[in-house]
Tab-separated table of C-alpha atoms and ligand atoms in Angstrom:
chain	number	residue	atom	x	y	z
A	1	UNK	CA	172.309	199.306	176.292
A	2	UNK	CA	174.543	198.833	179.225
A	3	UNK	CA	178.176	199.237	178.238
A	4	UNK	CA	179.300	196.323	180.413
A	5	UNK	CA	177.085	194.070	178.283
A	6	UNK	CA	177.878	195.640	174.925
A	7	UNK	CA	180.631	195.027	172.428
A	8	UNK	CA	182.438	198.269	171.852
A	9	UNK	CA	186.084	197.558	171.139
A	10	UNK	CA	187.405	201.119	171.424
A	11	UNK	CA	191.052	201.697	170.400
A	12	UNK	CA	193.245	204.060	172.369
A	13	UNK	CA	195.887	204.504	169.699
A	14	UNK	CA	195.448	206.012	166.264
A	15	UNK	CA	195.599	203.157	163.704
A	16	UNK	CA	198.488	203.775	161.374
A	17	UNK	CA	196.618	202.732	158.260
A	18	UNK	CA	193.928	205.455	158.537
A	19	UNK	CA	194.726	208.523	156.471
A	20	UNK	CA	191.601	210.548	157.080
A	21	UNK	CA	189.669	211.488	160.180
A	22	UNK	CA	186.508	209.519	159.480
A	23	UNK	CA	188.435	206.250	158.886
A	24	UNK	CA	190.498	206.877	162.028
A	25	UNK	CA	187.426	207.508	164.188
A	26	UNK	CA	185.430	204.657	162.804
A	27	UNK	CA	188.245	202.246	163.711
A	28	UNK	CA	188.913	203.836	167.073
A	29	UNK	CA	185.225	203.890	168.022
A	30	UNK	CA	184.986	200.197	167.281
A	31	UNK	CA	182.548	200.681	164.380
A	32	UNK	CA	184.275	198.640	161.680
A	33	UNK	CA	187.028	196.125	161.267
A	34	UNK	CA	188.858	195.593	158.006
A	35	UNK	CA	188.790	191.994	156.758
A	36	UNK	CA	190.590	192.533	153.441
A	37	UNK	CA	191.397	195.615	151.364
A	38	UNK	CA	188.142	197.545	151.042
A	39	UNK	CA	186.096	194.837	152.825
A	40	UNK	CA	184.815	195.485	156.350
A	41	UNK	CA	182.880	193.897	159.147
A	42	UNK	CA	180.359	196.199	160.687
A	43	UNK	CA	180.728	196.032	164.458
A	44	UNK	CA	177.636	196.714	166.571
A	45	UNK	CA	178.075	200.501	166.896
A	46	UNK	CA	178.791	200.961	163.170
A	47	UNK	CA	175.871	198.684	162.306
A	48	UNK	CA	173.524	200.827	164.355
A	49	UNK	CA	174.465	203.932	162.345
A	50	UNK	CA	174.292	202.031	159.069
A	51	UNK	CA	170.800	200.887	159.992
A	52	UNK	CA	169.725	204.432	160.855
A	53	UNK	CA	170.935	205.672	157.502
A	54	UNK	CA	169.093	202.845	155.709
A	55	UNK	CA	165.959	203.686	157.608
A	56	UNK	CA	166.023	207.302	156.575
A	57	UNK	CA	166.732	206.306	152.977
A	58	UNK	CA	163.789	203.883	153.080
A	59	UNK	CA	161.419	206.398	154.597
A	60	UNK	CA	162.221	209.075	152.051
A	61	UNK	CA	162.011	206.705	149.102
A	62	UNK	CA	158.662	205.385	150.214
A	63	UNK	CA	157.442	208.957	150.795
A	64	UNK	CA	158.305	209.670	147.153
A	65	UNK	CA	156.237	206.640	146.087
A	66	UNK	CA	159.216	204.381	145.257
A	67	UNK	CA	158.853	200.678	146.013
A	68	UNK	CA	161.397	198.529	147.812
A	69	UNK	CA	162.392	195.042	146.613
A	70	UNK	CA	165.620	193.017	147.070
A	71	UNK	CA	167.761	191.668	144.281
A	72	UNK	CA	170.638	189.246	144.950
A	73	UNK	CA	174.342	190.168	145.154
A	74	UNK	CA	175.306	187.500	142.636
A	75	UNK	CA	174.157	187.795	139.034
A	76	UNK	CA	174.463	185.628	135.970
A	77	UNK	CA	176.895	186.965	133.384
A	78	UNK	CA	174.439	186.350	130.548
A	79	UNK	CA	172.213	189.228	131.644
A	80	UNK	CA	175.173	191.522	131.285
A	81	UNK	CA	175.966	190.098	127.829
A	82	UNK	CA	172.570	191.267	126.739
A	83	UNK	CA	173.389	194.871	127.506
A	84	UNK	CA	176.932	194.587	126.306
A	85	UNK	CA	178.340	195.587	129.661
A	86	UNK	CA	179.875	192.203	130.567
A	87	UNK	CA	182.877	192.912	128.396
A	88	UNK	CA	182.810	196.711	128.822
A	89	UNK	CA	182.818	196.871	132.604
A	90	UNK	CA	186.468	195.861	132.945
A	91	UNK	CA	188.455	194.848	135.961
A	92	UNK	CA	186.158	196.514	138.537
A	93	UNK	CA	183.756	193.659	138.001
A	94	UNK	CA	184.390	190.584	140.229
A	95	UNK	CA	183.803	187.581	138.023
A	96	UNK	CA	183.073	184.179	139.564
A	97	UNK	CA	182.369	180.683	138.293
A	98	UNK	CA	180.042	178.344	140.102
A	99	UNK	CA	180.574	174.545	140.358
A	100	UNK	CA	178.709	173.995	137.089
A	101	UNK	CA	181.207	176.356	135.423
A	102	UNK	CA	178.490	178.941	134.933
A	103	UNK	CA	179.780	182.523	134.750
A	104	UNK	CA	178.517	184.734	137.532
A	105	UNK	CA	179.476	188.118	138.911
A	106	UNK	CA	179.131	190.014	142.138
A	107	UNK	CA	176.871	192.928	141.144
A	108	UNK	CA	178.480	196.340	140.948
A	109	UNK	CA	175.011	197.768	140.078
A	110	UNK	CA	171.662	196.357	138.890
A	111	UNK	CA	170.387	197.993	135.718
A	112	UNK	CA	170.339	194.708	133.814
A	113	UNK	CA	168.642	192.732	136.562
A	114	UNK	CA	165.921	195.242	137.221
A	115	UNK	CA	165.232	195.466	133.474
A	116	UNK	CA	164.951	191.696	133.429
A	117	UNK	CA	162.441	191.806	136.273
A	118	UNK	CA	160.476	194.592	134.515
A	119	UNK	CA	160.280	192.823	131.138
A	120	UNK	CA	159.064	189.630	132.772
A	121	UNK	CA	156.039	191.294	134.371
A	122	UNK	CA	155.169	194.626	132.772
A	123	UNK	CA	154.089	195.310	129.270
A	124	UNK	CA	151.549	198.136	129.421
A	125	UNK	CA	151.698	201.938	130.078
A	126	UNK	CA	148.814	201.303	132.504
A	127	UNK	CA	151.315	199.805	135.007
A	128	UNK	CA	153.458	202.921	134.873
A	129	UNK	CA	154.955	204.980	136.407
A	130	UNK	CA	156.951	202.498	138.441
A	131	UNK	CA	160.074	203.045	140.537
A	132	UNK	CA	161.708	200.063	142.240
A	133	UNK	CA	164.717	200.299	144.511
A	134	UNK	CA	166.757	198.183	146.900
A	135	UNK	CA	169.531	198.656	149.438
A	136	UNK	CA	172.017	195.966	148.712
A	137	UNK	CA	175.759	195.242	148.920
A	138	UNK	CA	177.732	195.927	145.816
A	139	UNK	CA	181.177	194.903	144.864
A	140	UNK	CA	183.586	196.872	142.721
A	141	UNK	CA	187.140	195.751	142.590
A	142	UNK	CA	188.429	199.316	142.973
A	143	UNK	CA	191.970	199.849	141.907
A	144	UNK	CA	192.775	201.742	145.097
A	145	UNK	CA	190.333	201.026	147.944
A	146	UNK	CA	191.049	203.618	150.640
A	147	UNK	CA	189.677	205.937	153.301
A	148	UNK	CA	187.796	203.108	155.024
A	149	UNK	CA	184.145	202.877	153.970
A	150	UNK	CA	184.437	205.896	151.697
A	151	UNK	CA	185.991	203.908	148.916
A	152	UNK	CA	185.475	200.266	149.730
A	153	UNK	CA	185.271	197.329	147.407
A	154	UNK	CA	182.237	195.852	149.075
A	155	UNK	CA	179.859	198.677	149.906
A	156	UNK	CA	176.188	199.262	150.606
A	157	UNK	CA	174.260	201.227	148.041
A	158	UNK	CA	170.656	202.253	147.558
A	159	UNK	CA	169.951	201.967	143.895
A	160	UNK	CA	166.578	202.748	142.405
A	161	UNK	CA	165.275	202.464	138.846
A	162	UNK	CA	162.366	204.326	137.300
A	163	UNK	CA	160.274	203.040	134.408
A	164	UNK	CA	158.122	205.531	132.558
A	165	UNK	CA	156.181	205.691	129.342
A	166	UNK	CA	157.792	208.789	127.936
A	167	UNK	CA	160.668	211.188	128.506
A	168	UNK	CA	158.567	213.793	130.348
A	169	UNK	CA	157.412	211.213	132.832
A	170	UNK	CA	161.007	209.884	133.243
A	171	UNK	CA	162.271	213.436	133.922
A	172	UNK	CA	159.602	213.784	136.600
A	173	UNK	CA	160.951	210.578	138.166
A	174	UNK	CA	164.438	212.154	137.951
A	175	UNK	CA	163.159	215.258	139.707
A	176	UNK	CA	161.329	213.235	142.350
A	177	UNK	CA	164.597	211.499	143.104
A	178	UNK	CA	166.415	214.826	143.416
A	179	UNK	CA	163.946	216.175	145.967
A	180	UNK	CA	163.777	212.910	147.925
A	181	UNK	CA	167.625	212.887	148.084
A	182	UNK	CA	167.742	216.476	149.298
A	183	UNK	CA	165.451	215.534	152.161
A	184	UNK	CA	167.378	212.337	152.854
A	185	UNK	CA	170.676	214.152	153.269
A	186	UNK	CA	169.192	217.001	155.292
A	187	UNK	CA	167.732	214.465	157.755
A	188	UNK	CA	171.255	213.134	158.215
A	189	UNK	CA	172.493	216.604	159.125
A	190	UNK	CA	174.299	216.989	155.812
A	191	UNK	CA	174.435	219.738	153.258
A	192	UNK	CA	174.718	217.757	150.006
A	193	UNK	CA	174.806	220.032	146.933
A	194	UNK	CA	173.425	218.702	143.694
A	195	UNK	CA	176.027	219.374	141.054
A	196	UNK	CA	175.840	219.012	137.305
A	197	UNK	CA	177.844	215.962	136.505
A	198	UNK	CA	179.175	214.614	133.257
A	199	UNK	CA	176.155	213.532	131.259
A	200	UNK	CA	178.096	211.428	128.748
A	201	UNK	CA	176.555	210.934	125.313
A	202	UNK	CA	172.931	211.725	126.219
A	203	UNK	CA	173.413	215.447	126.874
A	204	UNK	CA	171.175	217.862	128.682
A	205	UNK	CA	170.305	218.093	132.354
A	206	UNK	CA	170.292	214.397	132.897
A	207	UNK	CA	172.676	213.667	135.706
A	208	UNK	CA	173.502	215.268	138.985
A	209	UNK	CA	175.885	214.150	141.689
A	210	UNK	CA	175.284	215.141	145.345
A	211	UNK	CA	178.412	216.362	147.032
A	212	UNK	CA	179.198	216.965	150.695
A	213	UNK	CA	181.930	219.561	151.076
A	214	UNK	CA	184.967	218.190	152.888
A	215	UNK	CA	188.673	218.851	152.540
A	216	UNK	CA	189.283	215.134	152.129
A	217	UNK	CA	186.807	214.739	149.264
A	218	UNK	CA	188.031	213.092	146.109
A	219	UNK	CA	186.209	215.490	143.743
A	220	UNK	CA	187.130	219.085	142.958
A	221	UNK	CA	183.987	221.251	142.962
A	222	UNK	CA	183.228	224.807	141.909
A	223	UNK	CA	180.181	226.635	143.230
A	224	UNK	CA	178.417	229.781	144.172
A	225	UNK	CA	178.549	229.888	148.019
A	226	UNK	CA	174.870	230.913	148.108
A	227	UNK	CA	174.036	227.342	147.104
A	228	UNK	CA	175.106	226.156	150.556
A	229	UNK	CA	172.393	228.269	152.183
A	230	UNK	CA	169.528	226.482	150.450
A	231	UNK	CA	167.416	224.242	152.651
A	232	UNK	CA	164.443	222.072	151.925
A	233	UNK	CA	163.428	222.000	155.603
A	234	UNK	CA	160.101	220.577	156.518
A	235	UNK	CA	158.118	221.785	153.568
A	236	UNK	CA	155.631	219.394	152.192
A	237	UNK	CA	156.255	218.446	148.600
A	238	UNK	CA	153.525	216.699	146.616
A	239	UNK	CA	155.591	214.151	144.715
A	240	UNK	CA	152.829	213.614	142.169
A	241	UNK	CA	152.768	217.271	141.205
A	242	UNK	CA	155.248	217.593	138.327
A	243	UNK	CA	155.419	221.404	138.430
A	244	UNK	CA	155.907	221.584	142.129
A	245	UNK	CA	158.672	218.969	142.114
A	246	UNK	CA	160.349	220.625	139.160
A	247	UNK	CA	160.225	223.997	140.900
A	248	UNK	CA	162.108	222.630	143.893
A	249	UNK	CA	164.742	221.168	141.566
A	250	UNK	CA	165.079	224.469	139.800
A	251	UNK	CA	165.625	226.241	143.101
A	252	UNK	CA	168.424	223.865	144.015
A	253	UNK	CA	170.094	223.682	140.609
A	254	UNK	CA	170.041	227.264	139.248
A	255	UNK	CA	172.995	228.595	141.212
A	256	UNK	CA	176.319	227.486	139.773
A	257	UNK	CA	177.591	224.188	141.265
A	258	UNK	CA	179.651	221.768	139.172
A	259	UNK	CA	182.348	219.159	139.536
A	260	UNK	CA	185.581	219.459	137.568
A	261	UNK	CA	184.135	217.180	134.870
A	262	UNK	CA	181.540	219.847	133.784
A	263	UNK	CA	183.144	222.993	135.111
A	264	UNK	CA	182.772	226.034	132.877
A	265	UNK	CA	185.205	228.787	133.822
A	266	UNK	CA	183.318	231.535	131.946
A	267	UNK	CA	180.068	230.852	133.834
A	268	UNK	CA	181.984	230.573	137.075
A	269	UNK	CA	183.715	233.936	136.509
A	270	UNK	CA	180.252	235.544	136.138
A	271	UNK	CA	179.542	234.845	139.851
A	272	UNK	CA	180.318	237.756	142.205
A	273	UNK	CA	183.907	237.197	143.319
A	274	UNK	CA	183.173	236.816	147.034
A	275	UNK	CA	180.777	234.005	146.336
A	276	UNK	CA	183.055	232.011	144.003
A	277	UNK	CA	184.243	228.919	145.807
A	278	UNK	CA	186.610	226.138	144.781
A	279	UNK	CA	186.625	223.277	147.252
A	280	UNK	CA	186.601	219.486	147.553
A	281	UNK	CA	183.630	217.248	147.905
A	282	UNK	CA	182.521	213.684	148.666
A	283	UNK	CA	180.073	212.177	146.206
A	284	UNK	CA	177.238	210.695	148.335
A	285	UNK	CA	174.760	210.020	145.517
A	286	UNK	CA	174.058	210.382	141.845
A	287	UNK	CA	170.849	210.494	139.763
A	288	UNK	CA	170.857	209.594	136.112
A	289	UNK	CA	168.306	209.703	133.270
A	290	UNK	CA	169.428	207.394	130.475
A	291	UNK	CA	166.237	206.811	128.429
A	292	UNK	CA	166.041	203.538	126.606
A	293	UNK	CA	169.658	202.417	126.818
A	294	UNK	CA	168.894	199.179	128.685
A	295	UNK	CA	165.222	198.681	127.737
A	296	UNK	CA	166.030	198.805	123.993
A	297	UNK	CA	169.003	196.437	124.304
A	298	UNK	CA	167.093	193.978	126.483
A	299	UNK	CA	163.627	194.172	124.966
A	300	UNK	CA	161.708	195.823	127.848
A	301	UNK	CA	158.803	197.148	125.829
A	302	UNK	CA	155.515	198.705	126.805
A	303	UNK	CA	152.357	199.441	124.776
A	304	UNK	CA	151.400	203.121	124.867
A	305	UNK	CA	147.898	204.644	125.122
A	306	UNK	CA	148.014	204.891	121.308
A	307	UNK	CA	148.693	201.180	121.041
A	308	UNK	CA	152.224	201.396	119.828
A	309	UNK	CA	155.086	199.411	121.412
A	310	UNK	CA	158.038	201.364	122.718
A	311	UNK	CA	161.074	200.575	124.861
A	312	UNK	CA	160.362	201.827	128.418
A	313	UNK	CA	162.090	205.063	129.532
A	314	UNK	CA	164.439	204.587	132.451
A	315	UNK	CA	166.829	206.222	134.882
A	316	UNK	CA	168.934	204.971	137.789
A	317	UNK	CA	169.533	206.686	141.074
A	318	UNK	CA	172.088	205.765	143.744
A	319	UNK	CA	172.937	206.735	147.337
A	320	UNK	CA	176.239	205.605	148.863
A	321	UNK	CA	174.763	204.267	152.117
A	322	UNK	CA	178.010	202.972	153.686
A	323	UNK	CA	180.012	205.875	152.299
A	324	UNK	CA	177.627	208.218	154.070
A	325	UNK	CA	178.999	207.207	157.465
A	326	UNK	CA	182.379	208.472	156.453
A	327	UNK	CA	180.940	211.585	154.863
A	328	UNK	CA	178.965	212.483	157.948
A	329	UNK	CA	181.999	212.057	160.196
A	330	UNK	CA	184.162	214.158	157.837
A	331	UNK	CA	181.494	216.859	158.080
A	332	UNK	CA	180.929	216.578	161.828
A	333	UNK	CA	183.735	215.903	164.300
A	334	UNK	CA	186.305	217.633	166.507
A	335	UNK	CA	189.640	216.603	167.887
A	336	UNK	CA	188.017	214.378	170.525
A	337	UNK	CA	185.893	212.350	168.186
A	338	UNK	CA	182.724	212.079	166.236
A	339	UNK	CA	179.757	214.383	166.673
A	340	UNK	CA	176.710	212.523	165.375
A	341	UNK	CA	173.761	214.542	164.128
A	342	UNK	CA	170.619	213.448	166.015
A	343	UNK	CA	169.159	211.930	162.864
A	344	UNK	CA	171.791	209.141	162.587
A	345	UNK	CA	173.285	208.743	166.033
A	346	UNK	CA	173.718	205.100	167.203
A	347	UNK	CA	172.196	205.990	170.578
A	348	UNK	CA	170.247	209.213	171.315
A	349	UNK	CA	172.016	209.823	174.623
A	350	UNK	CA	174.768	208.489	176.825
A	351	UNK	CA	174.541	208.134	180.623
A	352	UNK	CA	177.792	208.441	182.541
A	353	UNK	CA	177.776	207.226	186.085
A	354	UNK	CA	180.641	209.048	187.865
A	355	UNK	CA	180.700	206.656	190.818
A	356	UNK	CA	179.617	203.136	189.882
A	357	UNK	CA	178.793	201.217	193.019
A	358	UNK	CA	177.453	204.300	194.838
A	359	UNK	CA	173.869	203.350	195.740
A	360	UNK	CA	172.295	206.739	194.940
A	361	UNK	CA	174.226	207.158	191.682
A	362	UNK	CA	173.464	203.626	190.490
A	363	UNK	CA	169.759	204.051	191.316
A	364	UNK	CA	169.588	207.418	189.556
A	365	UNK	CA	171.246	206.005	186.423
A	366	UNK	CA	168.838	203.035	186.360
A	367	UNK	CA	165.914	205.384	186.813
A	368	UNK	CA	167.091	207.613	183.905
A	369	UNK	CA	167.700	204.601	181.695
A	370	UNK	CA	164.237	203.202	182.253
A	371	UNK	CA	162.526	206.601	181.949
A	372	UNK	CA	164.215	207.123	178.612
A	373	UNK	CA	163.368	203.658	177.507
A	374	UNK	CA	159.703	204.278	178.390
A	375	UNK	CA	159.831	207.174	175.893
A	376	UNK	CA	161.299	204.950	173.169
A	377	UNK	CA	164.837	206.203	173.590
A	378	UNK	CA	167.623	203.673	174.112
A	379	UNK	CA	170.449	205.250	176.068
A	380	UNK	CA	173.972	203.902	176.167
A	381	UNK	CA	174.686	203.627	179.877
A	382	UNK	CA	178.342	203.621	180.819
A	383	UNK	CA	178.067	201.388	183.855
A	384	UNK	CA	181.717	200.316	183.909
A	385	UNK	CA	183.829	200.669	186.999
A	386	UNK	CA	186.108	203.239	185.329
A	387	UNK	CA	187.501	206.722	186.044
A	388	UNK	CA	185.230	209.612	184.961
A	389	UNK	CA	187.956	210.775	182.517
A	390	UNK	CA	187.989	207.452	180.698
A	391	UNK	CA	184.186	207.437	180.488
A	392	UNK	CA	184.094	211.000	179.088
A	393	UNK	CA	186.775	210.147	176.550
A	394	UNK	CA	184.761	207.162	175.296
A	395	UNK	CA	181.567	209.211	175.052
A	396	UNK	CA	183.360	212.005	173.195
A	397	UNK	CA	184.977	209.601	170.785
A	398	UNK	CA	181.801	207.730	169.887
A	399	UNK	CA	180.032	211.032	169.520
A	400	UNK	CA	176.545	210.700	171.013
A	401	UNK	CA	175.008	214.131	170.706
A	402	UNK	CA	173.846	214.254	174.351
A	403	UNK	CA	175.307	213.037	177.615
A	404	UNK	CA	173.705	212.850	181.063
A	405	UNK	CA	176.324	212.813	183.815
A	406	UNK	CA	175.254	211.458	187.177
A	407	UNK	CA	177.319	211.735	190.357
A	408	UNK	CA	176.713	211.727	194.125
A	409	UNK	CA	177.538	215.366	194.541
A	410	UNK	CA	174.932	216.523	192.019
A	411	UNK	CA	172.370	214.058	193.290
A	412	UNK	CA	172.721	215.536	196.757
A	413	UNK	CA	171.275	218.704	195.224
A	414	UNK	CA	168.731	216.804	193.162
A	415	UNK	CA	170.452	217.407	189.836
A	416	UNK	CA	172.272	215.664	186.977
A	417	UNK	CA	174.132	217.346	184.173
A	418	UNK	CA	173.019	217.423	180.551
A	419	UNK	CA	175.809	218.138	178.061
A	420	UNK	CA	175.681	218.839	174.372
A	421	UNK	CA	178.515	217.073	172.491
A	422	UNK	CA	178.455	219.689	169.772
A	423	UNK	CA	178.680	222.870	171.919
A	424	UNK	CA	180.176	221.331	175.068
A	425	UNK	CA	177.637	223.373	177.103
A	426	UNK	CA	176.416	221.692	180.267
A	427	UNK	CA	173.293	222.436	182.249
A	428	UNK	CA	172.269	221.122	185.619
A	429	UNK	CA	168.680	219.981	186.033
A	430	UNK	CA	166.509	217.378	187.775
A	431	UNK	CA	166.689	213.915	186.219
A	432	UNK	CA	163.066	214.120	185.048
A	433	UNK	CA	163.798	217.416	183.320
A	434	UNK	CA	166.751	215.853	181.499
A	435	UNK	CA	164.587	213.017	180.240
A	436	UNK	CA	161.918	215.492	179.098
A	437	UNK	CA	164.472	217.587	177.286
A	438	UNK	CA	165.953	214.619	175.436
A	439	UNK	CA	162.446	213.409	174.464
A	440	UNK	CA	161.655	216.860	173.141
A	441	UNK	CA	164.851	216.969	171.094
A	442	UNK	CA	164.147	213.629	169.458
A	443	UNK	CA	160.484	214.192	168.913
A	444	UNK	CA	161.396	216.353	165.919
A	445	UNK	CA	164.003	213.977	164.466
B	1	ATP	P1	182.902	207.170	142.343
B	1	ATP	O1	182.973	208.239	141.259
B	1	ATP	O2	183.083	207.726	143.752
B	1	ATP	O3	183.735	205.980	142.075
B	1	ATP	P2	180.581	206.241	141.079
B	1	ATP	O4	180.130	207.443	140.381
B	1	ATP	O5	181.285	205.211	140.306
B	1	ATP	O6	181.389	206.623	142.356
B	1	ATP	P3	177.837	205.391	141.290
B	1	ATP	O7	177.752	204.267	140.345
B	1	ATP	O8	177.272	206.739	140.979
B	1	ATP	O9	179.368	205.554	141.812
B	1	ATP	O10	177.235	204.849	142.734
B	1	ATP	C1	176.286	205.519	143.534
B	1	ATP	C2	176.947	205.961	144.857
B	1	ATP	O11	177.538	204.828	145.486
B	1	ATP	C3	178.019	206.946	144.690
B	1	ATP	O12	177.491	208.262	144.595
B	1	ATP	C4	178.793	206.762	145.942
B	1	ATP	O13	178.214	207.517	147.011
B	1	ATP	C5	178.645	205.293	146.282
B	1	ATP	N1	179.896	204.541	145.879
B	1	ATP	C6	180.356	204.300	144.663
B	1	ATP	N2	181.498	203.602	144.677
B	1	ATP	C7	181.764	203.378	145.997
B	1	ATP	C8	182.810	202.699	146.676
B	1	ATP	N3	183.793	202.089	146.037
B	1	ATP	N4	182.729	202.648	148.081
B	1	ATP	C9	181.707	203.253	148.736
B	1	ATP	N5	180.712	203.878	148.099
B	1	ATP	C10	180.740	203.998	146.775
B	2	MG	MG1	178.519	208.442	140.591
């Protein structure tokens, strides 16, 4: 993308309404525009990151054997009357009437609708296990929308629902979700710690929230610092192997890590003192086993191998797709701007032409741009007629992890400069070497 042809409405001043750094940088980098409280337009740069996050979520869900579909944003109220949640949900639910006076709502979540789909088409254990998910806009009329996309009213969520014949199979689905989530967050450059959350009336190990540590997080968290060292890495996990999946979950949930809702001071005090940490975290996902709560209420029954009819076992599992942009920025920035991890960056690399209009510099930039493109990498080429300082400030603000700087002086010696946004370290090399290096970096992403 050439910057002169792009739409990147960068702001010079700090917007007064933004209280936290991710909100401030998303507005300044021209990623979002607020349209009403907690409701945003996604401008081109923001949309590119949102799409990257969706792509990673999709890839990891499909790797775990989960199947995408798409349910609508608007739902009929009657479905929610069946589960009893139409009245229980309260003011967070946006209720709407259509021209026929039919009661509708803008979905805050989809348990009822997915159960309705299931009961219409599945009635035998032979069609199980089944996990369906979608990435769809939700609306919750939050009392205090704030912090930009972190607590919006309209927000993008991945929500998945498992259907299983018995509790053991449903807990395997739960575990599969935990492992796929760990891999999802790691690919985004995040450390998201699964924490025992409030399990409500069901009891047991049946809900975990995933928290990214950040001073601006809304949750208070208590954990053993050793938990932050755990990494899934590139290990292959066989998602069909119950024991293997359960072993990974055990590895990630044995060390103490809880939110204030489930915190147990006595257990916490048993951790060696230098590893006891109290901090704040951003909830970027939650997994939940709830058994037959919806299937029993809505008549989603399956026949078992023994020929009996039972309500199907279920769970629901969510990732805050749009919130993740804020969480990633909170976890990865400096005083100049965002520092995108390679996994989610809107463009893999930026090209800065120090002297637009100089024949050699222009030709070298074009050459780099095309060579990167040939390797499947779309650079953001700053081809504006601007001072170098302004170009660097824009690149630093929007946070592309790599920058290639091209100027007549370097070119006279056959070199350009490759700079890491994270470390600030620059290296001079031939243009071809810079392209090769960038390609190598992204080959593993
Ligand atoms: P919270 O406690 O933050 O209100 P929740 O527990 O009600 O969230 P879930 O129903 O678990 O939310 O939704 C799944 C995920 O969707 C959450 O983990 C979070 O990342 C994201 N999410 C929830 N509410 C919002 C919101 N208002 N804006 C942006 N993302 C949200
Ligand atoms: Mg939650």
